[in-house]
Amino acid sequence: MDNAERRAAIEAVKEKNIAGGKPLGVYIVTFGCQQNEADSERLRGLAHEMGYVDTDNPENAALILLNTCAIREHAELKTLSVIGGFKKCKENNPSLLIGVCGCMTAEGHRVDELRRRYPYVDFTLTPAGIGDLPKAILDRISGGRRRFYMDAPDTVLDPLPVARQGGHRAYVSIMFGCNNFCSYCIVPYVRDRERSRPSADVIREVKALINDGVKDITLLGQNVNSYRSDMDFPTLLARLDAIPGEYVLRFMTSHPKDASDALIDVIAHAVHVEPHFHLPLQSGSDSVLGRMNRRYTLEKYMSVVRKLRDVRPDIALSSDIIVGFPGETDEDFEDTMRALHTIRFDSVYSFIYSPRKGTPAAEMTDQIPAEVAGARFTRLLEEQADISRERNLPLVGKNVRVLSDGPSKTDPTVFSGRTDAGKLVHFKADASTVGKFITVHIDRAESFALHGTVISK
Ligand code: SAH
Ligand code: SF4
Ligand code: F3S
């Protein structure tokens, strides 16, 4: 679909929506990673252009969009049950449109399931095809049949409108897809090969956000550091870092094989790039890393860690670990635990391996029993919690810069925010701090959060 066709579909839907007299509501549910959050902002942008207004009650919606995740079985089952919950909305309001987007809708077997068992789903759109939302809606409200778009043209690099909701924080997708085919992972199959946005587009967007007062910008990509258009990622990051203003730049997720010396050099000299690096290790065993097709060894990974800590001693490191990968022996798991104790990450996101249909690892014979994987997972969580707490302790007694996000859900007087290194901090404050950099004196450290007192706004 070219931009002129999309524009025509947007106008046609808008006209029909306006003809009804009152504005129609859109309700969007997002699962999965930040890249999906960013895609939802584009779905919302398109919906607004078609005349829909946000509603936080699905009962009042004329359009419900679910942006789905396929990374683990649990994510898919949860999504299917949420979709099931919207059945009664459709019964109460037969003109309601329900669209399912995102990674799950690029899997043939899930689309078949939606077609057969969820008759109230009107259409699906793959992550590559989200730019076809206006066409899918127009088709359906013009009397077309339910449509499950599997091979729609690639729209990810199209200039789609973005309706951000993050206030002082913003995501900027700079590349899409993945070429790495880690043997456990569904992403390359559902998000296709790597495509990068032209650097001029990215630079223009980031400058506009800074001018609008956004304070925290996260560059996104499944493999953000393999960004390559007319320039590579280190060059782009250096260009962005040179934009004047009061803001921090983050980026995720990086692949260790692309954590080049050039990138480390940019981080070493950067003014705005935060002192935080999220670098998934996945396993501390070279034999498991080999079978995962990660294309680095533990030693290669450790050399990146050493260089990062050399150039930025204040850098916080976080990682992803999978336990229970097929064939993971007790020794392999001990290698991972040893790596965690040696490296001492500030935080770790750990996952129990989940077989994904169509990936090589799902076909491996020596799958690990759930009890074994569960016990390893619990031990990893416990030991890493101690390490994370220990990594936070040196901040006690220090004054740190924090970007205030607002009150917590449970207590309106307790606010939360993040340090430049991305650490969560709780403090007493009022609404005047929101979206501002403030100085907080850290009084207490836990594994997953710091507690402090505001000393200057
Ligand atoms: N592109 C990023 C993020 C991928 S998804 C990267 O390469 O790191 C986020 C995390 O989910 C991965 O780092 C991995 O730890 C985890 N993950 C991916 N597939 C998984 C699977 N089949 N089972 C369990 N965890 C998985
Ligand atoms: Fe998945 Fe590996 Fe690509 Fe990350 S690098 S998205 S884990 S295939
Ligand atoms: Fe999930 Fe797709 Fe992100 S599978 S983790 S939403 S790339």
Short mmCIF file of C-alpha atoms in Angstrom, two decimals, residues 26-353:
data_model
loop_
_atom_site.label_atom_id
_atom_site.label_comp_id
_atom_site.label_asym_id
_atom_site.label_seq_id
_atom_site.Cartn_x
_atom_site.Cartn_y
_atom_site.Cartn_z
CA VAL A 26 -10.39 3.13 20.19
CA TYR A 27 -9.07 0.79 22.87
CA ILE A 28 -5.56 -0.63 22.39
CA VAL A 29 -3.98 -3.44 24.43
CA THR A 30 -0.24 -3.99 24.06
CA PHE A 31 1.72 -7.11 25.01
CA GLY A 32 5.43 -7.79 24.65
CA CYS A 33 8.48 -5.62 24.31
CA GLN A 34 9.16 -1.90 23.82
CA GLN A 35 9.14 -2.40 20.08
CA ASN A 36 5.51 -3.45 20.37
CA GLU A 37 4.81 -0.40 22.56
CA ALA A 38 6.29 1.73 19.79
CA ASP A 39 4.19 -0.06 17.15
CA SER A 40 1.08 0.57 19.24
CA GLU A 41 1.88 4.27 19.19
CA ARG A 42 1.76 4.08 15.42
CA LEU A 43 -1.50 2.10 15.44
CA ARG A 44 -2.90 4.77 17.76
CA GLY A 45 -1.56 7.51 15.45
CA LEU A 46 -3.37 5.96 12.49
CA ALA A 47 -6.57 5.49 14.54
CA HIS A 48 -6.54 9.16 15.57
CA GLU A 49 -6.15 10.22 11.94
CA MET A 50 -9.23 8.12 11.12
CA GLY A 51 -11.19 10.09 13.70
CA TYR A 52 -11.11 7.63 16.60
CA VAL A 53 -10.55 8.99 20.11
CA ASP A 54 -8.91 7.07 22.98
CA THR A 55 -11.12 5.32 25.47
CA ASP A 56 -10.01 3.37 28.53
CA ASN A 57 -13.16 1.27 28.59
CA PRO A 58 -13.47 -1.50 25.98
CA GLU A 59 -17.28 -1.44 26.47
CA ASN A 60 -17.32 2.05 24.91
CA ALA A 61 -15.00 1.21 22.05
CA ALA A 62 -15.86 1.02 18.36
CA LEU A 63 -12.40 -0.36 17.61
CA ILE A 64 -10.36 -2.73 19.80
CA LEU A 65 -6.78 -3.46 18.74
CA LEU A 66 -4.57 -6.07 20.39
CA ASN A 67 -0.86 -5.86 19.70
CA THR A 68 0.41 -9.33 20.49
CA CYS A 69 3.69 -11.00 21.49
CA ALA A 70 4.89 -14.49 20.52
CA ILE A 71 8.16 -14.71 22.43
CA ARG A 72 7.03 -17.42 24.88
CA GLU A 73 4.06 -19.77 25.10
CA HIS A 74 2.80 -17.97 28.19
CA ALA A 75 2.61 -14.64 26.32
CA GLU A 76 0.50 -16.21 23.58
CA LEU A 77 -1.89 -18.01 25.92
CA LYS A 78 -2.43 -14.85 27.95
CA THR A 79 -3.18 -12.89 24.78
CA LEU A 80 -5.68 -15.49 23.56
CA SER A 81 -7.50 -15.34 26.86
CA VAL A 82 -7.66 -11.52 26.72
CA ILE A 83 -9.04 -11.73 23.17
CA GLY A 84 -11.62 -14.21 24.46
CA GLY A 85 -12.71 -11.65 27.05
CA PHE A 86 -13.77 -9.25 24.28
CA LYS A 87 -16.35 -11.69 22.92
CA LYS A 88 -19.07 -10.15 25.09
CA CYS A 89 -18.19 -6.62 23.93
CA LYS A 90 -18.90 -7.78 20.39
CA GLU A 91 -22.18 -9.41 21.50
CA ASN A 92 -23.26 -6.13 23.14
CA ASN A 93 -22.12 -4.05 20.18
CA PRO A 94 -22.16 -5.96 16.86
CA SER A 95 -20.62 -3.02 14.97
CA LEU A 96 -17.49 -3.20 17.15
CA LEU A 97 -14.33 -4.00 15.17
CA ILE A 98 -11.69 -6.24 16.76
CA GLY A 99 -8.26 -6.31 15.11
CA VAL A 100 -5.33 -8.45 16.23
CA CYS A 101 -1.88 -7.16 15.28
CA GLY A 102 1.68 -7.95 16.26
CA CYS A 103 4.01 -10.90 16.34
CA MET A 104 1.45 -13.67 16.96
CA THR A 105 -0.38 -12.82 13.75
CA ALA A 106 2.69 -13.68 11.67
CA GLU A 107 2.43 -17.32 12.80
CA GLY A 108 0.27 -19.39 10.44
CA HIS A 109 -1.00 -21.77 13.13
CA ARG A 110 -2.12 -18.91 15.41
CA VAL A 111 -3.89 -17.15 12.54
CA ASP A 112 -5.73 -20.40 11.74
CA GLU A 113 -6.74 -20.62 15.38
CA LEU A 114 -8.02 -17.02 15.38
CA ARG A 115 -9.93 -17.68 12.16
CA ARG A 116 -11.59 -20.85 13.45
CA ARG A 117 -12.06 -20.29 17.17
CA TYR A 118 -12.43 -16.52 17.48
CA PRO A 119 -15.18 -15.58 15.00
CA TYR A 120 -15.49 -12.11 16.56
CA VAL A 121 -11.96 -11.15 15.41
CA ASP A 122 -12.47 -9.02 12.27
CA PHE A 123 -8.93 -8.87 10.94
CA THR A 124 -5.26 -9.54 11.67
CA LEU A 125 -2.22 -7.47 10.64
CA THR A 126 1.38 -8.67 10.93
CA PRO A 127 4.05 -6.39 12.47
CA ALA A 128 5.29 -5.59 8.94
CA GLY A 129 1.78 -4.69 7.83
CA ILE A 130 0.56 -2.27 10.51
CA GLY A 131 0.45 0.52 7.92
CA ASP A 132 -2.48 -1.34 6.37
CA LEU A 133 -4.73 -0.63 9.36
CA PRO A 134 -6.82 1.98 7.47
CA LYS A 135 -7.32 -0.40 4.56
CA ALA A 136 -8.31 -3.29 6.87
CA ILE A 137 -10.85 -1.11 8.67
CA LEU A 138 -12.26 0.43 5.48
CA ASP A 139 -12.64 -2.98 3.91
CA ARG A 140 -14.52 -4.37 6.88
CA ILE A 141 -16.83 -1.38 7.46
CA SER A 142 -17.61 -1.40 3.74
CA GLY A 143 -19.04 -4.92 4.10
CA GLY A 144 -15.88 -6.93 3.32
CA ARG A 145 -15.32 -10.38 4.85
CA ARG A 146 -13.05 -11.08 7.80
CA ARG A 147 -9.46 -10.77 6.55
CA PHE A 148 -6.26 -12.29 7.86
CA TYR A 149 -3.44 -10.36 6.25
CA MET A 150 -0.37 -12.61 6.24
CA ASP A 151 1.58 -11.38 3.20
CA ALA A 152 0.75 -7.70 3.20
CA PRO A 153 3.44 -5.41 1.74
CA ASP A 154 6.12 -4.21 4.15
CA THR A 155 5.11 -0.89 5.71
CA VAL A 156 7.62 -0.60 8.56
CA LEU A 157 9.73 2.11 6.92
CA ASP A 158 6.67 4.12 5.81
CA PRO A 159 6.21 7.51 7.49
CA LEU A 160 3.31 6.54 9.78
CA PRO A 161 1.87 8.97 12.33
CA VAL A 162 2.91 8.35 15.95
CA ALA A 163 0.64 9.11 18.92
CA ARG A 164 3.00 8.96 21.90
CA GLN A 165 1.67 8.58 25.42
CA GLY A 166 4.93 8.56 27.33
CA GLY A 167 5.08 12.29 28.12
CA HIS A 168 8.69 13.05 28.97
CA ARG A 169 9.88 9.62 27.80
CA ALA A 170 9.76 8.51 24.17
CA TYR A 171 10.59 5.47 22.10
CA VAL A 172 12.07 5.89 18.64
CA SER A 173 12.23 2.71 16.54
CA ILE A 174 15.30 2.92 14.34
CA MET A 175 15.51 -0.60 12.97
CA PHE A 176 13.13 -3.51 12.63
CA GLY A 177 13.56 -7.26 12.35
CA CYS A 178 16.42 -9.63 13.01
CA ASN A 179 18.90 -11.63 10.93
CA ASN A 180 20.41 -13.62 13.77
CA PHE A 181 18.21 -16.71 14.06
CA CYS A 182 19.16 -17.64 17.61
CA SER A 183 17.91 -21.22 17.65
CA TYR A 184 15.25 -20.65 20.35
CA CYS A 185 13.80 -17.41 19.06
CA ILE A 186 10.66 -16.67 17.04
CA VAL A 187 11.49 -13.00 16.33
CA PRO A 188 13.26 -13.46 12.95
CA TYR A 189 10.23 -15.42 11.71
CA VAL A 190 7.58 -12.94 12.86
CA ARG A 191 9.46 -9.66 12.36
CA ASP A 192 11.38 -10.59 9.18
CA ARG A 193 14.87 -9.46 8.20
CA GLU A 194 16.59 -6.30 9.45
CA ARG A 195 15.48 -2.98 7.94
CA SER A 196 16.89 0.36 9.17
CA ARG A 197 15.36 3.80 8.88
CA PRO A 198 17.35 6.48 7.02
CA SER A 199 19.51 8.35 9.52
CA ALA A 200 18.11 11.74 8.47
CA ASP A 201 14.59 10.60 9.51
CA VAL A 202 15.84 9.41 12.89
CA ILE A 203 17.86 12.57 13.55
CA ARG A 204 14.89 14.78 12.59
CA GLU A 205 12.55 12.85 14.90
CA VAL A 206 14.95 12.93 17.86
CA LYS A 207 15.57 16.66 17.42
CA ALA A 208 11.82 17.31 17.33
CA LEU A 209 11.32 15.32 20.53
CA ILE A 210 14.08 17.24 22.33
CA ASN A 211 12.55 20.52 21.15
CA ASP A 212 9.20 19.35 22.52
CA GLY A 213 10.80 18.89 25.93
CA VAL A 214 11.12 15.09 25.95
CA LYS A 215 13.81 14.18 28.47
CA ASP A 216 14.45 10.50 27.92
CA ILE A 217 14.69 8.95 24.46
CA THR A 218 15.13 5.24 23.84
CA LEU A 219 16.29 4.11 20.41
CA LEU A 220 14.70 0.77 19.65
CA GLY A 221 15.47 -2.23 17.51
CA GLN A 222 15.53 -6.01 17.93
CA ASN A 223 19.27 -5.61 17.29
CA VAL A 224 19.66 -1.93 17.67
CA ASN A 225 23.43 -1.97 17.32
CA SER A 226 23.29 -3.67 13.93
CA TYR A 227 21.48 -0.56 12.63
CA ARG A 228 22.90 0.24 9.20
CA SER A 229 21.57 2.70 6.66
CA ASP A 230 23.72 5.42 5.20
CA MET A 231 25.68 5.18 8.48
CA ASP A 232 26.29 2.56 11.17
CA PHE A 233 24.99 2.60 14.74
CA PRO A 234 28.02 4.15 16.50
CA THR A 235 28.02 7.02 13.99
CA LEU A 236 24.28 7.58 14.38
CA LEU A 237 24.56 7.50 18.18
CA ALA A 238 27.40 10.05 18.12
CA ARG A 239 25.34 12.33 15.83
CA LEU A 240 22.34 12.14 18.14
CA ASP A 241 24.48 12.66 21.22
CA ALA A 242 25.75 15.93 19.67
CA ILE A 243 22.23 17.46 19.69
CA PRO A 244 22.21 20.12 22.42
CA GLY A 245 19.65 19.96 25.24
CA GLU A 246 18.83 18.41 28.61
CA TYR A 247 17.99 14.78 27.88
CA VAL A 248 19.30 11.21 28.11
CA LEU A 249 19.64 8.75 25.25
CA ARG A 250 19.11 5.04 25.72
CA PHE A 251 19.15 2.20 23.23
CA MET A 252 18.03 -1.40 23.25
CA THR A 253 18.48 -4.26 22.60
CA SER A 254 22.12 -4.81 21.63
CA HIS A 255 23.66 -8.05 20.49
CA PRO A 256 27.09 -8.87 21.97
CA LYS A 257 28.51 -9.75 18.55
CA ASP A 258 27.84 -6.16 17.40
CA ALA A 259 29.13 -4.45 20.56
CA SER A 260 32.07 -3.03 18.60
CA ASP A 261 35.03 -0.99 19.85
CA ALA A 262 33.63 1.91 17.83
CA LEU A 263 30.37 1.75 19.83
CA ILE A 264 32.23 1.50 23.15
CA ASP A 265 34.28 4.52 22.10
CA VAL A 266 31.13 6.57 21.46
CA ILE A 267 29.73 5.54 24.86
CA ALA A 268 33.04 6.53 26.48
CA HIS A 269 32.85 10.11 25.21
CA ALA A 270 29.10 10.66 25.07
CA VAL A 271 27.35 13.47 26.94
CA HIS A 272 23.76 12.23 26.73
CA VAL A 273 24.10 8.47 26.31
CA GLU A 274 23.13 6.98 29.66
CA PRO A 275 25.63 4.91 31.64
CA HIS A 276 23.64 1.72 31.11
CA PHE A 277 24.09 -1.14 28.68
CA HIS A 278 21.59 -3.95 28.22
CA LEU A 279 23.53 -6.82 26.74
CA PRO A 280 21.80 -10.23 26.75
CA LEU A 281 24.22 -13.03 27.64
CA GLN A 282 21.57 -15.84 27.51
CA SER A 283 23.92 -18.49 28.98
CA GLY A 284 27.35 -18.71 30.60
CA SER A 285 28.15 -22.04 28.92
CA ASP A 286 29.98 -21.95 25.58
CA SER A 287 28.41 -25.25 24.57
CA VAL A 288 24.88 -23.87 25.16
CA LEU A 289 25.80 -20.56 23.47
CA GLY A 290 26.95 -22.58 20.44
CA ARG A 291 23.68 -24.51 20.23
CA MET A 292 21.77 -21.27 20.73
CA ASN A 293 23.62 -19.93 17.64
CA ARG A 294 24.65 -16.82 19.57
CA ARG A 295 28.02 -16.54 17.77
CA TYR A 296 30.12 -15.45 20.77
CA THR A 297 31.84 -17.20 23.65
CA LEU A 298 31.69 -16.26 27.31
CA GLU A 299 35.25 -14.91 27.01
CA LYS A 300 34.30 -12.68 24.06
CA TYR A 301 31.33 -11.39 26.08
CA MET A 302 33.52 -10.74 29.14
CA SER A 303 35.96 -8.75 27.04
CA VAL A 304 33.10 -6.41 26.04
CA VAL A 305 32.13 -6.05 29.72
CA ARG A 306 35.72 -5.24 30.69
CA LYS A 307 36.03 -2.58 27.98
CA LEU A 308 32.71 -0.99 28.95
CA ARG A 309 33.68 -0.84 32.62
CA ASP A 310 37.08 0.51 31.69
CA VAL A 311 35.69 3.47 29.78
CA ARG A 312 32.64 4.12 32.00
CA PRO A 313 33.24 2.79 35.53
CA ASP A 314 29.75 4.04 36.51
CA ILE A 315 28.03 1.94 33.84
CA ALA A 316 25.12 -0.28 34.91
CA LEU A 317 24.93 -3.59 33.08
CA SER A 318 21.78 -5.62 32.61
CA SER A 319 21.20 -8.86 30.80
CA ASP A 320 18.77 -11.58 29.69
CA ILE A 321 19.31 -15.21 30.68
CA ILE A 322 17.43 -18.29 29.49
CA VAL A 323 17.43 -21.35 31.76
CA GLY A 324 16.43 -24.85 30.72
CA PHE A 325 17.56 -24.57 27.09
CA PRO A 326 17.47 -28.08 25.50
CA GLY A 327 20.45 -30.13 26.63
CA GLU A 328 21.45 -27.69 29.41
CA THR A 329 23.32 -29.88 31.91
CA ASP A 330 23.89 -29.14 35.59
CA GLU A 331 27.45 -28.08 34.64
CA ASP A 332 26.14 -25.74 31.94
CA PHE A 333 23.84 -24.13 34.48
CA GLU A 334 26.71 -23.83 36.97
CA ASP A 335 28.69 -22.07 34.22
CA THR A 336 25.84 -19.54 33.95
CA MET A 337 25.76 -19.02 37.72
CA ARG A 338 29.53 -18.60 37.80
CA ALA A 339 29.28 -16.02 34.99
CA LEU A 340 26.64 -14.08 36.95
CA HIS A 341 28.83 -14.05 40.05
CA THR A 342 31.88 -12.99 38.04
CA ILE A 343 30.22 -10.30 35.93
CA ARG A 344 27.86 -9.02 38.66
CA PHE A 345 25.10 -7.50 36.55
CA ASP A 346 23.02 -4.71 38.05
CA SER A 347 19.90 -6.53 36.91
CA VAL A 348 18.95 -9.66 35.01
CA TYR A 349 15.75 -10.61 33.20
CA SER A 350 15.57 -14.38 33.36
CA PHE A 351 13.26 -16.67 31.44
CA ILE A 352 12.48 -20.37 31.42
CA TYR A 353 13.06 -21.68 27.91
#
